[in-house]
Coordinates of C-alpha atoms and ligand atoms in Angstrom, one line a residue:
M1 CA -0.1 0.1 0.3
K2 CA 1.8 3.6 -0.7
R3 CA 2.7 5.8 2.2
S4 CA -0.3 8.4 1.0
Q5 CA -2.9 5.9 1.3
H6 CA -2.0 4.1 4.1
L7 CA -1.7 7.5 6.2
V8 CA -5.5 8.3 4.5
G9 CA -6.2 5.2 5.5
V10 CA -5.3 5.4 9.5
L11 CA -7.0 8.9 10.0
L12 CA -9.9 7.6 8.5
A13 CA -9.9 4.9 11.1
A14 CA -9.3 7.2 13.8
A15 CA -11.5 9.7 12.7
A16 CA -14.4 6.8 12.6
L17 CA -13.3 5.5 16.1
V18 CA -12.9 8.6 17.8
G19 CA -16.9 9.4 15.9
I20 CA -17.9 5.6 17.3
T21 CA -16.7 6.5 20.9
S22 CA -18.6 9.6 21.1
L23 CA -21.7 7.2 21.2
F24 CA -20.9 5.5 24.0
G25 CA -22.4 6.9 26.9
N26 CA -20.8 3.9 29.3
D27 CA -17.3 5.4 31.3
Y28 CA -17.0 1.3 31.5
Y29 CA -16.0 1.5 27.9
L30 CA -14.7 3.9 27.5
R31 CA -12.3 3.0 30.1
I32 CA -11.8 -0.3 28.4
V33 CA -11.1 1.8 25.1
F34 CA -8.5 4.1 26.9
M35 CA -7.0 0.7 28.0
M36 CA -6.5 -0.4 24.7
C37 CA -4.9 2.8 23.5
V38 CA -2.1 2.4 26.1
Y39 CA -1.6 -1.2 25.7
Y40 CA -1.3 -0.5 22.0
L41 CA 1.1 1.8 22.7
C42 CA 3.0 -0.4 25.0
A43 CA 3.3 -3.2 22.2
A44 CA 4.2 -1.0 19.4
G45 CA 6.8 0.0 20.8
M46 CA 7.8 -3.2 22.2
N47 CA 7.3 -4.8 18.6
V48 CA 10.2 -2.7 17.7
L49 CA 12.4 -4.1 20.1
V50 CA 11.2 -8.0 20.2
G51 CA 9.5 -8.1 16.6
Y52 CA 12.2 -6.5 14.7
A53 CA 15.8 -6.5 16.5
G54 CA 15.0 -9.5 18.1
Q55 CA 16.0 -8.7 21.7
K56 CA 13.5 -10.5 24.2
S57 CA 12.5 -8.0 27.4
L58 CA 11.0 -8.8 30.3
G59 CA 11.4 -5.8 32.1
Q60 CA 9.0 -3.5 30.8
A61 CA 6.7 -3.0 33.7
G62 CA 9.8 -1.4 34.8
L63 CA 9.6 1.3 31.4
F64 CA 6.0 1.4 32.2
A65 CA 6.9 2.3 36.1
A66 CA 9.6 5.0 34.7
G67 CA 6.6 7.0 33.1
A68 CA 3.6 6.3 35.7
Y69 CA 6.2 7.6 38.4
A70 CA 8.2 10.9 36.1
V71 CA 4.6 12.2 35.9
A72 CA 3.7 11.3 39.3
L73 CA 6.6 13.0 41.4
L74 CA 7.2 16.0 39.1
T75 CA 3.5 17.1 38.7
T76 CA 3.0 16.4 42.7
R77 CA 6.5 17.9 43.8
T78 CA 6.9 20.5 41.6
E79 CA 4.6 23.2 39.5
M80 CA 5.3 21.2 35.9
N81 CA 2.8 22.1 33.4
P82 CA 1.8 18.3 33.4
W83 CA 2.1 18.2 29.1
L84 CA 5.3 19.1 29.7
A85 CA 5.3 16.4 32.5
L86 CA 4.3 14.4 29.9
V87 CA 7.1 15.1 27.7
A88 CA 9.2 14.3 30.6
A89 CA 8.5 11.2 31.3
A90 CA 8.9 9.9 28.0
G91 CA 12.5 11.6 27.9
I92 CA 13.1 9.9 31.6
S93 CA 11.8 6.7 29.9
A94 CA 14.3 6.8 27.0
V95 CA 17.1 7.0 29.4
C96 CA 16.1 4.1 31.6
G97 CA 15.7 2.6 27.9
V98 CA 20.0 3.2 27.3
L99 CA 20.3 1.8 30.5
I100 CA 18.6 -1.6 30.0
A101 CA 20.4 -1.8 26.5
L102 CA 23.5 -1.2 28.2
P103 CA 24.0 -5.3 28.7
S104 CA 23.0 -6.1 24.9
L105 CA 26.1 -5.7 24.7
R106 CA 27.6 -8.2 26.6
V107 CA 24.7 -10.8 26.8
K108 CA 22.0 -12.0 24.3
G109 CA 19.1 -14.5 24.1
P110 CA 17.8 -16.0 27.7
Y111 CA 20.5 -14.4 29.2
L112 CA 19.5 -10.9 27.6
A113 CA 15.7 -11.5 28.7
M114 CA 17.3 -12.5 32.5
V115 CA 19.1 -9.2 32.3
T116 CA 15.7 -6.9 31.5
L117 CA 13.7 -9.4 33.7
A118 CA 16.2 -8.3 36.7
F119 CA 15.4 -4.6 35.9
G120 CA 11.6 -5.2 36.4
I121 CA 12.2 -7.0 39.2
V122 CA 14.4 -4.3 40.7
V123 CA 12.3 -1.0 40.0
E124 CA 9.4 -3.1 41.3
K125 CA 10.7 -3.3 44.4
L126 CA 12.0 -0.2 44.5
V127 CA 8.9 1.5 44.3
G128 CA 7.5 -0.7 46.5
E129 CA 10.1 -0.5 49.0
W130 CA 11.4 2.9 48.8
T131 CA 8.3 4.7 50.5
D132 CA 9.2 8.2 51.1
V133 CA 9.7 8.9 47.5
F134 CA 7.4 6.4 45.5
G135 CA 4.8 5.9 48.5
G136 CA 4.9 2.1 48.1
A137 CA 1.6 0.3 48.1
Q138 CA -0.1 4.0 49.6
G139 CA 1.0 5.6 46.4
I140 CA 1.3 9.3 45.1
Y141 CA -2.1 10.7 44.8
G142 CA -2.9 14.2 43.5
I143 CA -1.3 13.6 39.8
K144 CA -2.3 16.3 38.1
A145 CA -4.3 15.5 34.8
L146 CA -3.8 16.9 31.3
T147 CA -6.0 19.7 30.7
W148 CA -7.8 21.1 27.6
D149 CA -8.7 24.8 28.0
G150 CA -7.7 24.9 31.3
Q151 CA -10.2 22.0 32.2
P152 CA -8.8 18.6 33.3
L153 CA -9.8 16.0 30.1
T154 CA -12.7 13.8 30.1
Q155 CA -13.2 10.3 30.2
L156 CA -13.7 10.8 26.7
Q157 CA -10.9 13.3 26.0
W158 CA -8.9 10.9 27.2
V159 CA -9.7 8.3 24.8
W160 CA -9.8 10.8 22.0
L161 CA -6.4 11.5 22.7
G162 CA -5.2 7.6 23.3
I163 CA -6.7 6.9 20.0
G164 CA -4.5 10.3 18.7
L165 CA -1.7 9.2 20.2
C166 CA -1.8 5.5 18.9
A167 CA -2.3 6.6 15.4
L168 CA 0.6 8.8 15.9
A169 CA 2.2 5.6 17.3
H170 CA 1.2 3.5 14.1
L171 CA 2.6 5.8 11.4
L172 CA 5.8 7.1 12.9
L173 CA 7.2 3.5 13.6
R174 CA 5.7 2.7 10.2
N175 CA 8.5 4.7 8.3
L176 CA 10.7 4.1 11.0
L177 CA 10.6 0.0 10.3
E178 CA 9.7 0.0 6.2
G179 CA 13.6 2.3 5.6
R180 CA 16.9 2.1 7.0
F181 CA 16.3 1.4 10.5
G182 CA 13.9 -1.4 9.8
R183 CA 15.9 -3.4 8.0
A184 CA 19.0 -3.0 10.0
L185 CA 17.0 -4.3 13.2
L186 CA 15.5 -7.2 10.8
S187 CA 19.5 -8.1 10.3
L188 CA 20.6 -7.9 13.6
Q189 CA 17.3 -10.7 14.7
A190 CA 18.7 -12.6 11.6
D191 CA 22.8 -12.7 12.0
E192 CA 24.5 -9.7 14.0
I193 CA 27.9 -10.7 12.3
A194 CA 26.6 -9.8 8.6
S195 CA 24.7 -7.4 10.1
S196 CA 28.0 -5.2 10.9
S197 CA 29.7 -6.6 7.6
V198 CA 27.1 -4.3 5.4
G199 CA 28.0 -1.3 8.1
V200 CA 25.1 -1.8 10.3
R201 CA 26.6 -0.2 14.1
V202 CA 25.0 -3.3 15.9
Y203 CA 25.0 -1.5 19.6
R204 CA 23.3 1.5 18.0
A205 CA 20.8 0.1 16.1
K206 CA 19.9 -2.3 19.5
V207 CA 20.2 0.7 21.7
I208 CA 17.6 2.2 19.0
A209 CA 15.1 -0.1 19.8
F210 CA 15.3 -0.7 23.3
V211 CA 14.7 3.3 23.6
V212 CA 12.2 3.2 20.8
A213 CA 10.1 0.8 23.4
A214 CA 11.2 2.4 26.6
V215 CA 9.7 5.6 25.1
T216 CA 6.4 4.0 24.1
C217 CA 5.7 2.2 27.2
G218 CA 6.8 5.3 29.2
I219 CA 4.3 7.5 27.7
A220 CA 1.6 4.8 28.2
G221 CA 2.5 4.4 31.7
A222 CA 2.7 8.0 32.1
L223 CA -1.1 8.6 30.7
V224 CA -2.2 5.5 32.7
A225 CA -1.1 7.6 36.1
Q226 CA -2.0 11.0 34.7
Q227 CA -6.0 9.8 33.9
N228 CA -6.0 8.1 37.3
Q229 CA -4.2 10.9 39.1
Y230 CA -3.1 8.3 41.2
I231 CA -0.2 5.7 40.8
N232 CA 1.1 2.7 43.3
S233 CA 3.1 -0.3 43.2
D234 CA 0.3 -2.4 42.5
F235 CA 0.4 -1.4 39.1
I236 CA 4.2 -2.3 38.4
T237 CA 4.2 -6.0 37.9
F238 CA 5.9 -8.6 36.5
H239 CA 2.6 -9.7 35.1
L240 CA 2.2 -6.4 33.0
S241 CA 5.6 -7.5 31.4
I242 CA 4.1 -10.6 30.2
F243 CA 1.1 -9.6 28.9
I244 CA 2.9 -6.8 27.1
L245 CA 5.0 -9.4 25.5
L246 CA 2.1 -11.3 25.3
L247 CA 0.1 -8.2 23.3
V248 CA 3.2 -8.8 20.8
L249 CA 3.6 -12.5 20.4
F250 CA 0.3 -13.2 20.2
G251 CA -0.4 -10.4 17.8
G252 CA 2.2 -11.1 15.5
A253 CA 5.8 -10.0 16.3
G254 CA 7.5 -8.4 13.3
S255 CA 4.3 -7.6 11.7
Q256 CA 2.7 -3.9 11.6
Y257 CA -0.5 -4.5 12.8
G258 CA -0.4 -8.0 14.9
P259 CA 0.1 -5.7 18.1
L260 CA -2.8 -3.9 17.3
V261 CA -5.1 -7.4 16.5
G262 CA -3.1 -8.5 19.8
T263 CA -4.1 -5.4 22.0
I264 CA -7.6 -6.0 21.1
V265 CA -8.2 -9.5 21.6
L266 CA -6.5 -9.4 25.0
T267 CA -7.5 -6.4 26.6
A268 CA -10.6 -6.9 25.6
V269 CA -10.2 -10.9 27.5
D270 CA -8.5 -9.1 30.3
A271 CA -11.4 -6.5 30.8
A272 CA -14.1 -9.8 30.3
L273 CA -11.9 -11.8 33.2
A274 CA -11.3 -8.8 35.5
R275 CA -13.5 -10.3 38.4
W276 CA -11.6 -13.3 37.9
P277 CA -8.0 -12.5 38.4
S278 CA -6.3 -16.4 39.0
A279 CA -8.2 -17.1 35.8
Q280 CA -6.5 -14.0 34.2
H281 CA -3.2 -15.3 34.8
F282 CA -3.5 -18.7 34.1
L283 CA -5.1 -17.6 30.8
Y284 CA -2.6 -15.2 29.7
G285 CA 0.3 -18.9 30.4
F286 CA -1.6 -20.6 28.3
L287 CA -2.4 -17.9 25.6
L288 CA 1.6 -17.0 25.7
L289 CA 2.5 -21.3 25.5
F290 CA 0.0 -21.5 22.5
A291 CA 1.1 -18.7 20.5
L292 CA 5.1 -19.6 20.9
Y293 CA 4.3 -23.6 19.8
V294 CA 0.9 -23.1 17.9
M295 CA 1.1 -20.1 16.1
P296 CA 4.8 -18.4 16.2
G297 CA 4.0 -15.5 13.6
G298 CA 1.1 -14.9 15.9
V299 CA -2.5 -14.3 14.7
T300 CA -1.5 -12.1 12.4
G301 CA 1.1 -14.6 11.2
L302 CA -1.6 -17.0 10.4
F303 CA -3.6 -15.0 8.0
S304 CA -1.0 -12.9 6.5
K305 CA -0.5 -15.6 4.1
W306 CA -3.9 -14.8 2.4
F307 CA -3.0 -11.2 1.9
R308 CA 0.3 -11.4 0.8
R309 CA 1.0 -10.5 -3.0
S310 CA 2.3 -12.8 -5.5
A311 CA 5.7 -12.0 -5.5
E312 CA 6.9 -10.2 -8.9
A313 CA 10.0 -9.6 -10.8
P314 CA 10.2 -5.3 -10.8
E315 CA 9.4 -4.3 -14.7
P316 CA 12.8 -3.6 -16.8
S317 CA 11.8 -0.2 -17.0
K318 CA 12.1 0.2 -13.0
A319 CA 16.0 -1.3 -13.1
A320 CA 18.3 1.3 -14.3
A321 CA 21.4 0.3 -16.6
V322 CA 23.7 -2.1 -15.1
P323 CA 26.7 -0.3 -13.2
T324 CA 29.9 0.3 -15.0
R325 CA 31.4 1.7 -11.7
I326 CA 31.3 0.5 -8.6
G327 CA 34.8 1.5 -7.2
P328 CA 36.8 3.9 -7.9
G329 CA 39.9 2.4 -9.8
G330 CA 42.7 3.9 -10.1
Q331 CA 46.3 2.2 -9.1
G332 CA 48.5 1.9 -6.8
E333 CA 48.7 0.0 -3.2
L334 CA 45.3 -0.4 -1.6
L335 CA 45.9 -3.1 1.2
V336 CA 49.4 -3.5 3.1
V337 CA 49.4 -6.5 5.5
Q338 CA 52.8 -6.5 8.0
G339 CA 54.1 -9.0 10.1
V340 CA 50.5 -10.2 11.2
T341 CA 50.2 -13.2 13.4
K342 CA 47.6 -14.7 15.2
N343 CA 47.4 -17.2 17.7
F344 CA 44.5 -19.6 19.1
G345 CA 46.0 -20.9 21.8
G346 CA 48.6 -23.4 20.7
V347 CA 47.2 -23.2 16.6
K348 CA 48.9 -20.6 15.0
P349 CA 46.8 -19.6 11.6
A350 CA 49.1 -16.5 10.5
Q351 CA 52.5 -16.7 11.4
N352 CA 54.5 -13.3 10.2
V353 CA 52.3 -12.9 7.4
S354 CA 53.1 -9.6 4.7
F355 CA 51.8 -9.1 1.6
R356 CA 50.6 -6.2 -0.2
L357 CA 47.3 -5.6 -2.8
Q358 CA 47.4 -3.4 -5.8
R359 CA 44.7 -1.3 -6.9
G360 CA 42.4 -2.6 -9.8
H361 CA 43.9 -6.2 -9.4
I362 CA 42.6 -9.6 -8.5
H363 CA 44.5 -11.3 -6.1
A364 CA 43.7 -14.7 -4.9
L365 CA 44.5 -16.2 -1.4
I366 CA 45.1 -19.8 -1.9
G367 CA 46.9 -22.8 0.5
P368 CA 45.4 -26.6 2.1
N369 CA 42.8 -26.5 3.9
G370 CA 43.6 -25.0 7.4
A371 CA 46.1 -23.1 6.1
G372 CA 44.8 -19.7 7.8
K373 CA 43.1 -18.3 4.4
S374 CA 39.2 -17.3 6.1
T375 CA 41.6 -16.4 9.5
M376 CA 43.1 -13.9 7.4
I377 CA 39.8 -12.8 5.9
N378 CA 38.4 -12.4 9.1
M379 CA 41.4 -10.2 10.8
L380 CA 41.2 -7.6 7.0
T381 CA 37.5 -7.1 8.0
G382 CA 37.7 -6.7 11.9
L383 CA 36.0 -10.2 12.9
I384 CA 39.2 -11.2 14.2
D385 CA 41.8 -8.9 15.6
P386 CA 45.4 -10.0 14.7
T387 CA 47.8 -11.1 17.7
E388 CA 50.5 -9.0 16.3
G389 CA 51.3 -6.9 13.3
S390 CA 49.3 -4.2 11.3
I391 CA 47.0 -4.1 8.7
Q392 CA 46.7 -0.8 6.8
F393 CA 43.8 -0.1 4.2
L394 CA 44.2 3.1 2.4
G395 CA 47.0 4.3 4.5
Q396 CA 44.9 3.9 7.4
E397 CA 45.2 1.2 10.5
V398 CA 42.8 -1.3 10.0
S399 CA 42.9 -3.4 13.1
G400 CA 41.3 -2.5 16.6
R401 CA 38.1 -1.2 14.4
P402 CA 34.6 -2.3 14.7
V403 CA 33.6 -4.3 11.5
H404 CA 31.2 -1.8 10.6
S405 CA 33.5 1.0 10.3
I406 CA 36.0 -1.4 8.1
C407 CA 32.9 -1.2 6.1
C408 CA 32.8 2.2 5.8
M409 CA 36.4 2.4 4.5
G410 CA 35.8 0.1 1.5
M411 CA 36.0 -3.1 2.8
G412 CA 33.4 -5.5 1.7
R413 CA 32.9 -9.1 2.1
T414 CA 30.9 -12.1 1.8
F415 CA 31.7 -15.5 3.6
Q416 CA 32.5 -19.1 3.6
N417 CA 29.2 -20.3 4.8
L418 CA 27.0 -18.1 3.7
R419 CA 25.6 -15.4 5.9
L420 CA 22.1 -13.8 4.2
F421 CA 19.6 -12.7 5.6
A422 CA 17.3 -15.6 4.7
E423 CA 13.5 -14.6 5.7
L424 CA 14.2 -10.9 4.1
S425 CA 13.8 -10.8 -0.4
V426 CA 16.8 -10.8 -1.9
L427 CA 16.0 -7.2 -2.6
D428 CA 16.3 -5.9 1.1
N429 CA 19.2 -7.9 1.0
V430 CA 21.6 -6.0 -1.3
M431 CA 19.2 -2.8 0.1
L432 CA 21.1 -3.7 3.4
G433 CA 24.0 -3.2 1.8
R434 CA 23.3 0.0 1.2
H435 CA 23.1 0.7 5.1
S436 CA 26.5 2.5 5.6
R437 CA 25.7 4.9 2.4
M438 CA 22.7 6.2 3.0
T439 CA 22.9 9.3 5.6
N440 CA 19.4 9.6 6.3
G441 CA 18.9 9.7 10.6
F442 CA 16.8 8.1 13.2
F443 CA 15.0 11.9 12.8
A444 CA 14.8 11.8 9.5
S445 CA 13.3 8.2 8.9
L446 CA 10.8 8.6 11.8
F447 CA 9.5 12.0 9.9
H448 CA 10.0 10.4 6.6
L449 CA 11.7 13.8 5.5
P450 CA 12.3 14.4 1.7
N451 CA 15.8 13.5 2.5
A452 CA 15.0 9.7 3.6
K453 CA 13.0 9.4 0.8
R454 CA 15.3 10.1 -1.7
E455 CA 17.6 8.0 0.2
E456 CA 15.2 5.2 0.1
A457 CA 14.6 5.2 -3.6
A458 CA 18.0 5.6 -4.6
T459 CA 18.6 2.9 -2.8
R460 CA 16.1 1.0 -4.2
A461 CA 17.6 1.8 -7.8
R462 CA 21.0 0.8 -7.0
A463 CA 20.2 -2.5 -5.5
L464 CA 18.2 -3.4 -8.2
Q465 CA 20.9 -2.3 -10.9
L466 CA 23.1 -4.9 -8.9
L467 CA 21.3 -7.3 -9.1
D468 CA 20.6 -7.3 -12.7
L469 CA 24.5 -7.5 -12.9
V470 CA 24.4 -10.8 -11.0
G471 CA 21.3 -12.0 -12.9
L472 CA 19.2 -11.7 -10.1
L473 CA 17.1 -8.6 -11.0
H474 CA 13.5 -11.2 -12.1
L475 CA 14.1 -12.6 -8.4
A476 CA 14.5 -9.7 -6.4
H477 CA 10.8 -9.7 -4.3
H478 CA 11.6 -13.7 -3.4
P479 CA 12.7 -14.7 0.3
A480 CA 16.9 -14.9 -0.1
G481 CA 16.5 -18.1 1.6
S482 CA 14.4 -19.9 -0.7
L483 CA 16.9 -19.3 -3.9
P484 CA 19.3 -22.3 -4.8
Y485 CA 22.6 -22.4 -2.9
G486 CA 24.6 -21.0 -6.5
L487 CA 22.1 -18.3 -6.9
Q488 CA 21.8 -17.1 -3.1
R489 CA 25.8 -17.2 -3.2
R490 CA 25.5 -14.1 -6.0
V491 CA 23.0 -12.4 -3.9
E492 CA 25.8 -12.6 -1.3
L493 CA 28.0 -10.9 -3.7
A494 CA 25.5 -8.3 -5.0
R495 CA 25.1 -7.2 -1.2
A496 CA 28.8 -6.8 -0.7
L497 CA 28.8 -5.2 -3.5
A498 CA 26.0 -2.7 -2.6
T499 CA 28.5 -1.4 0.4
E500 CA 30.4 0.1 -2.4
P501 CA 34.0 -1.7 -1.5
Q502 CA 36.8 -0.6 -2.7
L503 CA 38.3 -4.0 -2.0
L504 CA 35.6 -6.5 -2.2
L505 CA 36.6 -10.0 -0.3
L506 CA 35.4 -13.1 -1.4
D507 CA 35.8 -16.4 1.0
E508 CA 35.5 -19.5 -1.2
P509 CA 32.9 -18.0 -3.5
A510 CA 32.9 -20.9 -5.7
A511 CA 31.9 -23.3 -3.0
G512 CA 29.0 -25.4 -4.1
L513 CA 28.7 -24.4 -7.0
N514 CA 28.9 -26.8 -10.5
P515 CA 31.2 -26.3 -13.4
Q516 CA 29.2 -24.3 -15.6
E517 CA 28.1 -22.0 -12.7
T518 CA 32.2 -21.6 -11.3
A519 CA 32.9 -20.5 -15.5
E520 CA 30.7 -17.9 -14.7
L521 CA 31.1 -16.2 -11.7
G522 CA 34.7 -16.4 -13.2
Q523 CA 33.2 -13.9 -15.9
L524 CA 30.9 -12.1 -13.3
L525 CA 34.6 -11.4 -11.3
L526 CA 36.5 -9.7 -14.0
R527 CA 33.2 -7.8 -15.2
I528 CA 33.1 -6.5 -11.3
G529 CA 36.5 -5.6 -11.6
K530 CA 36.3 -3.4 -14.7
C531 CA 33.7 -1.7 -12.4
G532 CA 36.5 -0.2 -10.6
V533 CA 36.6 -3.1 -7.3
S534 CA 39.5 -4.7 -6.5
I535 CA 38.9 -8.0 -5.2
L536 CA 41.2 -10.6 -3.0
M537 CA 39.1 -14.1 -2.9
V538 CA 39.8 -17.0 -1.4
E539 CA 39.4 -20.2 -3.2
H540 CA 40.2 -24.2 -3.6
H541 CA 39.1 -24.1 -7.5
M542 CA 42.6 -23.7 -9.1
D543 CA 41.1 -23.3 -12.7
L544 CA 39.2 -20.3 -11.5
V545 CA 42.1 -18.7 -9.4
M546 CA 44.6 -19.6 -11.9
S547 CA 42.4 -17.7 -14.9
I548 CA 41.4 -14.6 -13.8
S549 CA 43.6 -13.9 -10.7
D550 CA 46.3 -11.0 -11.4
H551 CA 48.4 -11.9 -8.4
V552 CA 48.2 -15.3 -6.0
I553 CA 49.4 -15.5 -2.2
V554 CA 50.2 -18.7 -1.0
L555 CA 49.5 -19.5 2.8
D556 CA 50.4 -23.3 4.4
Y557 CA 50.0 -23.3 8.0
G558 CA 49.9 -19.7 8.8
I559 CA 53.0 -19.2 6.8
K560 CA 53.3 -16.6 3.6
I561 CA 55.1 -19.8 1.4
A562 CA 55.1 -17.8 -2.0
E563 CA 53.8 -15.0 -3.9
G564 CA 53.7 -13.5 -7.3
K565 CA 51.3 -14.0 -11.0
P566 CA 50.1 -17.4 -10.8
A567 CA 52.4 -18.8 -13.5
E568 CA 55.5 -18.4 -11.1
V569 CA 53.4 -19.5 -8.5
Q570 CA 52.4 -22.8 -9.8
A571 CA 55.8 -23.6 -10.6
N572 CA 57.3 -22.6 -7.1
P573 CA 58.7 -26.0 -5.5
R574 CA 57.8 -24.8 -2.0
V575 CA 53.7 -24.6 -3.1
V576 CA 54.2 -27.8 -4.8
E577 CA 55.4 -29.4 -1.9
A578 CA 52.7 -27.8 0.1
Y579 CA 49.8 -29.4 -2.0
L580 CA 51.7 -32.9 -3.7
G581 CA 52.4 -33.7 -0.1
V582 CA 52.0 -37.1 0.7
D583 CA 49.1 -36.1 2.9
E584 CA 47.8 -33.9 0.9
P585 CA 44.0 -34.9 -0.9
E586 CA 44.0 -36.2 -4.4
E587 CA 42.1 -34.1 -6.3
E588 CA 44.0 -30.7 -4.7
Q589 CA 46.9 -32.3 -6.7
H590 CA 45.1 -32.8 -9.8
A591 CA 43.9 -29.5 -9.4
L592 CA 46.8 -27.9 -9.2
C593 CA 48.7 -29.7 -12.1
A594 CA 46.0 -29.2 -14.0
A595 CA 46.0 -25.7 -13.7
Ligands
LIG601 N1 37.8 -19.2 16.8 C1 39.0 -20.4 16.0 N2 39.6 -20.7 17.3 C2 40.7 -21.8 17.3 N3 41.0 -22.2 16.3 C3 40.6 -21.6 15.4 C4 39.4 -20.6 15.0 N4 39.3 -19.9 14.0 C5 39.9 -20.8 13.3 N5 41.0 -21.9 13.8 C6 41.9 -22.9 13.5 O1 42.9 -21.9 12.8 C7 43.2 -22.8 11.9 C8 43.0 -22.2 10.4 O2 41.5 -21.8 10.0 P1 41.1 -21.4 8.4 O3 39.6 -21.6 9.0 O4 41.4 -20.1 8.5 O5 41.8 -22.0 7.7 P2 41.4 -22.1 5.8 O6 42.8 -22.0 5.3 O7 40.1 -20.8 6.0 O8 41.0 -23.3 5.6 P3 39.3 -24.1 5.0 O9 40.3 -23.8 3.6 O10 39.3 -25.6 5.2 O11 38.5 -23.2 5.1 C9 42.1 -24.1 11.8 O12 43.6 -25.3 12.1 C10 41.4 -24.0 12.6 O13 40.7 -24.9 13.3

């Protein structure tokens, strides 16, 4: 659906809801709709964290408390305007979001969930036990309600405000998730290493997800406190954290409408069972298990296949011409590796290795299995730090830099074992490669400012060009994981090219390819080289290496034993010995001899 159509749809739906709720004469029903709005805010933010970034949080009650107690303290202990206090509560919750995100740098999965759970418990205890400040079970009375025209909002006005905030949250989050940030968050969930290798700042992206979830949850808490004009520790329970998680998982994590569906269904169930709290708790536990085991995609996941449009290839007119220039080309030294050593305990996959790579050349790094080739690529791209030595790319030291920063400097890579974002489309995978080259920031994306719009369109066009280059334009909308292995390798290649590398590092690009696919790959690499990209490939297919390389480096047990033109290397006795050693597999001997 086009953005303008969606905007009109959301505004009409919000206006209809405002109209319908105006007909409610009963405060009880208005209260239920208000709570739906509050829970939707929590769920919409939580969806960014759980459904997109794949970070599990069991501490949202703590963030709800941050917003609620922030407005409580600011409006009872100071003379702050209640609207200003609401904004301040959002800011305080954002800070708490950063705090709760800090451990995500070190721990993942269930361990991160435990840390967030601990955060929730600490806040629950804090507001329950520190009675001087938070009032404990007695709570804080006299919180100033939001006002309109000098008067506190009526029940109906609270509902209207809630509907307005939900529509705004939905629109803003859609802007955020349908562009650069949404793709980056989804890539985190799929594979953090691949994500950083295309230039995503993994930790920053996680913090953004935590902060978004914290702000929406904090605003929800503040609204509840201001509407009740009262808050106490009974509101802040582990049960609330589970309920917020359930809203997302039940409705459909990672779906933009999942939180809405989850909120409407579960808040209605919650209201229906209000008189039987123990039945409520039992039902939540049951629904959580049900959602996890029976419908991992939630309610929206069950129905999504009915609404999914068939994947169509982009029209040729929409894809511009195949690129003739990707890197800057030119001549001179690109990479200087000097005295690099790597020790994994007793294993030494690199021992005092030095070599230089020239611009505009195709270089090959070869050697028997276990020689240390992949370790070298991983050191060049920042995945592994060398124990000793220096790696200079474009005159700047690379070792010690984070992976995303090395990608930004101009090194793109593929992996020995494919690391695609399998659930994302082929096009999204390649657009992710452009992440570090896009300049629209968080707020430009959130408000869909003109530069975000421009960047998105340019990125899409470039990704289509690159797909055309690798011959995959017709598969642009297919999930990357559904393609045959050989084509997935091409997707990874296009994704690496999308980072606009000056040096492209390919770790066994022909692994798993048949002879015809290998020959086609050779032609493609020559074509990429002509687009101004220098290449360093690790490869076992000697035919490919010898036919397209300008320069070959040979490693054996972590030691560089030879380098030079393919013919020189082929004739080098040390190389022959390394490959033809009595213990080496026969096929490698044949391969080298044949080449
Ligand atoms: N993280 C690690 N911890 C310990 N040892 C490692 C680690 N990574 C690699 N090694 C060891 O370093 C040596 C070199 O491995 P590497 O994968 O770099 O070799 P390779 O030349 O790429 O081999 P292949 O051609 O089989 O992929 C191997 O003995 C390997 O077991």
